[in-house]
Amino acid sequence: MALRHAVLAALLDGEYSGYQLAKIFDLSVSNFWHAVPQQLYTELARLETEGLISGRQVIQHDRPNKRVYTVTQAGVDELERFAATPARPGIIRENLLVMVQAVDHLSAGPVIAQLEERAVASAAKIEVFERTLKHLRGDLDEETYLRSGSPIGPYLTCLRGLRFEQENHEWFTSTARLLRARAGAHAEEGEPP
Amino acid sequence: MALRHAVLAALLDGEYSGYQLAKIFDLSVSNFWHAVPQQLYTELARLETEGLISGRQVIQHDRPNKRVYTVTQAGVDELERFAATPARPGIIRENLLVMVQAVDHLSAGPVIAQLEERAVASAAKIEVFERTLKHLRGDLDEETYLRSGSPIGPYLTCLRGLRFEQENHEWFTSTARLLRARAGAHAEEGEPP
DNA sequence: TGGTACATGTAAGACGTTACATGATTTA
DNA sequence: TAAATCATGTAACGTCTTACATGTACCA
């Protein structure tokens, strides 16, 4: 029971439908919480029956109707309790790193290829984050926004996401280059795995 | 079905028991794969019945006997297949970032306290990583080891873990400081949340 | 002898993922 | 009219977490 808090935290930012939330989780929120759309639909239903969020139908003419949600006072109270509870250490699951861990015993080619693909993907994500930060702080420069801009929470988590993605990019790139170089050197000596 | 590959990758490094593996997963491997001890015991049993690892009993006199495992050829083949399959994007779950995301709507005190605790914890982890890297590369300097040292996989993933933890530390520290400063400023103006 | 580290296991329940299902509306 | 995007939901299945259970051996 921790997805609920991520959903509540995301909904503090404004009124969103399950579909919109799914896109938010796929971009910014995915940097600290992963969830697939189906999880969000079921969680939103549960949160509403528990009174932590309240939904309202929005009639749309240009596209299908939707149901948007806002956090209730009970929802904020729940987040407050959550924030006062010791956070479990974060968890990471990254298949690409599992592959690199094993790379001495495998053919390096596919691993290098995936590193290079992910380097491209993370470059794109970096741009998204940079645009998001710029959008969040509006006319203010970063220093000023950090001192007194609002809301600060989403800005800070986005900053963390940006740094993470920058490190990813750097690591993907340098690791791919390094493994390529080593594969080349081995080939010359005639000792591939 | 992906824990299995993390276990296989960890076992390539040497013969380990479930208990030893649990400690490895709690330290180095936790940087890219999270698993609790019970998961490892059940996964090891499954991997052995499937012939991807093979276990042997080790009689100990100073402490309880244990069962240690090594990766079979079938296990290496399975890893090879795994590495050739597109890796899913990595997933992260970090409650502390959920709290920061919501911090504008909550009392900042508990969140700041947790950021400061985690800053200490990540400093400790940084030291562990630095020692591990030093131990892995032995007499060689980093540049030389990266060029031709072996095994390179564990070194590279440990490097990624170190960078991640350094970024964590930096973010935890600066975010705590910033939230403290803002809380102080608000208090002076008399407008806490 | 009481605590800590070592060592492994079963089982229930919570949670997450995938497949399937449906349907409106816009754009190419 | 086919594909993409918007929009939501149920159900089956697989994975993870937690609680419970057990026992050895060392050290204070």
XYZ file of C-alpha atoms (C1' of nucleotides) in Angstrom:
442
model
C 0.000 0.000 0.000
C 2.261 2.744 -1.184
C 1.081 3.382 -4.725
C -1.815 5.229 -3.108
C 0.532 7.862 -1.744
C 2.217 8.386 -5.064
C -1.220 8.861 -6.637
C -2.301 11.264 -3.918
C 0.938 13.239 -4.251
C 0.482 13.479 -8.015
C -3.126 14.611 -7.630
C -2.133 17.461 -5.317
C -0.851 19.133 -8.441
C -4.336 19.411 -9.928
C -7.415 17.569 -11.139
C -6.539 14.613 -13.335
C -8.258 11.622 -14.903
C -6.829 8.124 -14.801
C -5.659 8.515 -18.348
C -3.894 11.819 -17.669
C -2.357 10.402 -14.524
C -1.059 7.467 -16.532
C 0.831 9.874 -18.752
C 2.176 11.770 -15.763
C 3.359 8.500 -14.242
C 4.958 7.594 -17.519
C 6.976 10.799 -17.534
C 7.854 12.807 -14.469
C 6.568 10.570 -11.682
C 8.243 7.514 -13.197
C 11.488 8.910 -11.833
C 10.547 7.928 -8.351
C 7.488 5.759 -8.762
C 6.606 3.237 -11.391
C 3.040 2.194 -12.188
C 1.200 0.991 -15.270
C -2.156 2.531 -16.277
C -4.284 -0.366 -15.008
C -2.857 0.066 -11.545
C -3.934 3.683 -11.571
C -7.507 2.967 -12.609
C -7.954 0.395 -9.857
C -6.195 2.542 -7.272
C -8.283 5.597 -8.153
C -11.463 3.563 -7.681
C -10.252 2.324 -4.306
C -9.132 5.765 -3.153
C -12.515 7.196 -4.027
C -14.485 4.547 -2.131
C -12.221 5.253 0.844
C -12.915 8.957 0.558
C -9.298 10.016 0.054
C -10.070 11.513 -3.328
C -13.284 12.715 -4.897
C -14.092 12.346 -8.549
C -16.343 14.258 -10.865
C -17.499 13.517 -14.350
C -16.328 15.861 -17.088
C -18.471 15.891 -20.223
C -16.393 16.405 -23.333
C -17.661 16.850 -26.871
C -14.427 16.578 -28.784
C -13.399 13.335 -27.062
C -14.779 10.683 -24.671
C -15.978 11.869 -21.285
C -13.672 11.408 -18.365
C -13.677 11.333 -14.581
C -11.247 13.660 -12.833
C -10.176 13.458 -9.208
C -9.051 15.794 -6.469
C -7.542 14.973 -3.073
C -9.938 15.381 -0.140
C -8.971 16.595 3.321
C -8.908 12.925 4.394
C -6.467 12.332 1.558
C -4.164 15.108 2.712
C -4.352 13.743 6.267
C -3.369 10.334 4.944
C -0.359 11.874 3.173
C 0.553 13.683 6.358
C 0.560 10.391 8.265
C 2.569 8.812 5.482
C 5.205 11.549 5.598
C 5.566 11.098 9.345
C 6.257 7.352 8.930
C 9.843 6.237 8.270
C 10.210 5.774 4.508
C 11.420 2.395 3.387
C 14.646 2.476 1.467
C 14.002 3.018 -2.213
C 14.033 0.108 -4.607
C 15.489 -0.119 -8.090
C 15.144 -2.774 -10.734
C 17.198 -2.316 -13.831
C 17.601 -5.248 -16.179
C 20.281 -3.485 -18.181
C 22.529 -3.393 -15.140
C 21.917 -7.076 -14.550
C 23.213 -7.646 -18.063
C 26.303 -5.527 -17.494
C 26.959 -7.339 -14.223
C 27.094 -10.593 -16.200
C 28.867 -9.187 -19.252
C 32.201 -10.936 -18.610
C 30.462 -14.264 -19.218
C 28.312 -13.251 -22.190
C 28.746 -11.954 -25.705
C 29.021 -8.218 -25.211
C 27.403 -7.210 -28.511
C 23.728 -7.203 -27.481
C 24.542 -5.522 -24.178
C 26.458 -2.734 -25.915
C 23.591 -2.288 -28.365
C 21.118 -1.894 -25.531
C 23.367 0.556 -23.716
C 23.483 2.690 -26.828
C 19.714 2.565 -27.266
C 19.184 3.575 -23.687
C 21.658 6.414 -24.020
C 19.462 7.866 -26.749
C 16.316 7.366 -24.672
C 17.834 9.042 -21.642
C 18.982 11.990 -23.716
C 15.357 12.498 -24.728
C 14.238 12.260 -21.123
C 16.807 14.827 -20.070
C 15.302 17.280 -22.520
C 11.823 16.632 -21.170
C 12.991 17.313 -17.638
C 14.798 20.465 -18.610
C 11.701 21.766 -20.363
C 9.534 20.819 -17.383
C 11.796 22.665 -14.969
C 11.834 25.731 -17.176
C 8.060 25.624 -17.400
C 7.657 25.199 -13.649
C 9.840 28.149 -12.741
C 8.379 30.454 -15.391
C 10.182 33.800 -15.478
C 12.273 33.190 -12.383
C 15.834 31.937 -12.528
C 16.540 28.694 -10.698
C 18.150 30.227 -7.649
C 15.207 32.533 -7.047
C 12.666 29.800 -7.637
C 14.411 27.469 -5.219
C 14.450 30.202 -2.598
C 10.846 31.270 -2.858
C 9.051 29.771 -5.867
C 5.981 27.606 -5.509
C 5.167 24.721 -5.690
C 8.612 23.539 -4.697
C 7.943 19.780 -4.271
C 7.459 18.927 -7.951
C 10.433 21.121 -8.845
C 12.714 19.293 -6.433
C 11.659 15.812 -7.542
C 12.064 16.832 -11.157
C 15.562 18.083 -10.379
C 16.368 14.686 -8.868
C 14.977 13.003 -11.954
C 17.104 15.182 -14.192
C 20.293 14.396 -12.286
C 19.483 10.693 -12.343
C 18.875 10.721 -16.057
C 22.075 12.700 -16.665
C 24.042 10.120 -14.709
C 22.295 7.382 -16.635
C 23.218 8.985 -19.910
C 26.820 9.447 -18.885
C 27.077 5.867 -17.630
C 25.318 4.294 -20.622
C 27.543 6.205 -23.012
C 30.852 5.621 -21.290
C 30.064 1.970 -20.530
C 29.127 1.256 -24.132
C 32.314 2.959 -25.345
C 34.431 1.072 -22.844
C 32.936 -2.328 -23.637
C 33.423 -1.651 -27.335
C 37.061 -0.771 -26.781
C 37.642 -3.890 -24.707
C 35.890 -6.097 -27.254
C 38.156 -4.628 -29.914
C 41.274 -5.195 -27.839
C 40.283 -8.799 -27.140
C 39.579 -9.426 -30.792
C 43.089 -8.290 -31.677
C 44.540 -10.655 -29.100
C 42.060 -13.282 -30.232
C 40.329 -13.922 -26.907
C 36.593 -13.147 -26.994
C 34.436 -14.781 -24.279
C 10.467 -13.571 -14.059
C 13.473 -11.366 -13.826
C 14.771 -11.901 -10.304
C 16.199 -15.139 -11.649
C 18.560 -13.256 -13.928
C 19.767 -11.026 -11.145
C 20.468 -14.125 -9.055
C 22.271 -15.832 -11.916
C 24.340 -12.712 -12.579
C 25.303 -12.473 -8.917
C 26.265 -16.155 -8.806
C 28.626 -15.771 -11.763
C 30.892 -14.020 -9.320
C 31.377 -17.184 -7.266
C 29.744 -19.867 -5.160
C 27.291 -18.440 -2.648
C 24.624 -19.661 -0.256
C 21.191 -18.087 0.028
C 22.285 -16.297 3.146
C 25.425 -14.883 1.550
C 23.469 -13.883 -1.510
C 20.995 -12.065 0.716
C 23.822 -9.928 2.042
C 25.122 -9.264 -1.440
C 21.649 -8.214 -2.538
C 21.430 -5.981 0.483
C 24.623 -4.182 -0.510
C 26.086 -4.018 -3.969
C 23.338 -5.649 -6.010
C 20.657 -3.552 -4.301
C 21.815 -0.729 -6.525
C 20.155 -2.232 -9.486
C 18.022 -5.024 -8.107
C 16.037 -5.258 -4.944
C 15.084 -8.534 -3.281
C 14.473 -9.703 0.276
C 16.094 -12.916 1.602
C 12.947 -15.065 1.332
C 12.742 -14.321 -2.349
C 16.281 -15.568 -2.804
C 15.693 -18.854 -0.999
C 12.640 -19.641 -3.083
C 14.278 -18.511 -6.297
C 17.401 -20.586 -5.642
C 15.247 -23.669 -5.092
C 13.391 -23.024 -8.343
C 16.579 -22.344 -10.318
C 18.075 -25.586 -9.088
C 15.066 -27.718 -10.048
C 15.227 -26.075 -13.470
C 18.922 -26.933 -13.754
C 20.129 -23.351 -14.169
C 22.240 -23.579 -11.043
C 23.658 -26.510 -9.153
C 24.006 -26.612 -5.395
C 26.262 -28.497 -3.095
C 26.209 -28.931 0.649
C 29.069 -27.391 2.613
C 29.676 -28.914 6.042
C 30.825 -26.308 8.538
C 31.913 -26.910 12.089
C 32.059 -23.378 13.365
C 28.562 -22.547 12.145
C 25.474 -24.213 10.600
C 25.970 -26.061 7.330
C 24.975 -24.336 4.167
C 24.162 -25.024 0.554
C 26.165 -23.096 -2.051
C 25.292 -22.710 -5.707
C 27.059 -22.238 -9.013
C 25.644 -21.336 -12.407
C 25.409 -24.255 -14.848
C 25.947 -24.003 -18.599
C 22.146 -23.939 -18.964
C 22.171 -20.985 -16.593
C 24.731 -19.107 -18.673
C 22.683 -19.873 -21.789
C 19.615 -18.453 -20.070
C 21.534 -15.276 -19.236
C 22.710 -15.069 -22.813
C 19.106 -15.236 -24.036
C 18.141 -12.651 -21.447
C 20.856 -10.246 -22.586
C 19.681 -10.552 -26.181
C 16.109 -9.593 -25.212
C 15.217 -5.892 -25.052
C 15.501 -4.808 -21.417
C 12.417 -3.253 -19.922
C 12.921 0.270 -18.713
C 14.149 0.270 -15.148
C 11.766 0.899 -12.294
C 12.258 2.979 -9.177
C 10.168 3.299 -6.060
C 11.253 5.879 -3.578
C 8.827 6.892 -0.865
C 10.979 9.783 0.216
C 10.543 11.413 -3.166
C 6.790 10.913 -2.929
C 6.926 12.869 0.303
C 8.966 15.669 -1.232
C 6.562 15.811 -4.181
C 3.761 16.504 -1.701
C 5.763 18.726 0.641
C 4.001 21.966 -0.290
C 0.811 20.584 1.237
C 2.329 18.960 4.322
C 4.297 19.966 7.401
C 7.884 19.921 6.172
C 9.474 18.892 9.470
C 9.205 15.094 9.189
C 10.235 15.177 5.548
C 13.341 17.228 6.331
C 14.206 14.856 9.171
C 13.993 11.879 6.839
C 16.087 13.607 4.198
C 18.786 14.172 6.791
C 18.683 10.559 7.960
C 18.971 9.322 4.420
C 21.868 11.661 3.727
C 23.778 9.929 6.516
C 22.818 6.486 5.235
C 23.899 7.311 1.697
C 27.231 8.663 2.922
C 27.859 5.265 4.510
C 26.898 3.513 1.304
C 29.258 5.700 -0.693
C 32.118 4.549 1.506
C 31.154 0.913 0.994
C 31.165 1.378 -2.763
C 34.480 3.146 -2.763
C 36.042 0.370 -0.738
C 34.499 -2.260 -2.997
C 35.876 -0.587 -6.111
C 39.320 -0.311 -4.569
C 39.194 -3.968 -3.592
C 38.026 -5.040 -7.051
C 40.789 -3.226 -8.898
C 43.544 -4.313 -6.487
C 46.874 -2.712 -7.388
C 45.708 -1.218 -10.654
C 44.583 2.371 -10.970
C 41.062 2.918 -12.250
C 42.010 3.852 -15.796
C 44.096 0.718 -16.224
C 41.480 -1.508 -14.658
C 38.762 -0.112 -16.895
C 40.955 -0.702 -19.936
C 41.954 -4.264 -19.179
C 41.012 -5.382 -15.658
C 38.765 -8.330 -15.010
C 35.958 -8.940 -14.145
C 34.686 -5.678 -15.562
C 30.903 -6.209 -15.118
C 30.773 -5.938 -11.336
C 33.145 -2.979 -11.455
C 30.931 -1.096 -13.886
C 27.715 -1.724 -11.964
C 29.429 -0.727 -8.738
C 30.550 2.492 -10.400
C 26.957 3.199 -11.381
C 25.872 2.494 -7.818
C 28.479 4.887 -6.476
C 27.407 7.693 -8.787
C 23.763 7.109 -7.887
C 24.498 7.212 -4.195
C 26.622 10.344 -4.601
C 23.753 12.055 -6.387
C 21.387 10.857 -3.677
C 23.617 12.286 -0.995
C 23.943 15.584 -2.770
C 20.196 15.811 -3.347
C 19.183 14.720 0.151
C 21.565 17.239 1.672
C 20.728 20.214 -0.517
C 16.992 19.500 -0.419
C 16.958 19.291 3.367
C 18.916 22.542 3.607
C 16.630 24.269 1.137
C 13.421 23.133 2.819
C 14.799 24.254 6.156
C 15.630 27.671 4.750
C 12.176 28.036 3.216
C 10.477 26.906 6.419
C 12.472 29.565 8.274
C 11.561 32.260 5.756
C 7.892 31.339 5.932
C 7.957 31.355 9.717
C 9.316 34.895 9.665
C 6.529 35.960 7.340
C 4.098 33.911 9.405
C 2.790 31.626 6.699
C 3.522 27.928 7.343
C 1.333 25.387 5.500
C 21.770 -17.568 29.364
C 20.599 -14.137 26.415
C 21.681 -11.836 22.282
C 23.538 -11.915 17.656
C 24.903 -13.935 13.407
C 24.361 -17.892 10.574
C 21.177 -20.724 7.906
C 16.787 -22.218 5.635
C 12.147 -22.990 4.885
C 6.516 -22.776 4.365
C 2.349 -20.401 3.633
C -0.998 -16.622 3.477
C -2.089 -12.510 1.769
C -1.009 -8.149 -0.555
C 0.368 -6.239 -4.644
C 1.609 -5.765 -9.514
C 1.337 -7.222 -14.435
C -0.928 -8.911 -18.521
C -4.563 -10.164 -21.302
C -8.891 -9.241 -22.649
C -12.766 -6.152 -23.502
C -15.154 -2.000 -25.001
C -16.056 2.145 -27.120
C -15.671 7.393 -28.702
C -13.290 10.712 -31.558
C -9.615 12.702 -34.465
C -6.255 12.547 -37.944
C -4.097 10.704 -42.072
C -11.316 3.493 -43.422
C -7.398 2.490 -40.826
C -4.571 4.022 -37.222
C -3.774 6.847 -33.219
C -5.319 8.933 -29.101
C -8.587 9.280 -25.531
C -10.951 6.802 -21.899
C -12.098 3.014 -18.589
C -12.810 -1.370 -16.788
C -12.629 -6.755 -15.298
C -10.285 -10.947 -14.422
C -6.524 -14.172 -14.304
C -2.168 -14.864 -13.149
C 2.386 -14.102 -11.362
C 5.401 -11.919 -8.049
C 6.577 -9.913 -3.576
C 6.141 -9.233 1.140
C 5.172 -10.675 5.765
C 4.464 -13.651 9.351
C 5.542 -17.729 11.216
C 8.642 -21.573 12.107
C 12.997 -23.877 13.193
C 17.527 -24.734 14.415
C 23.041 -24.171 15.034
C 26.923 -21.837 16.923
C 29.446 -18.094 18.943
C 30.291 -14.420 22.217
C 29.510 -11.571 26.274
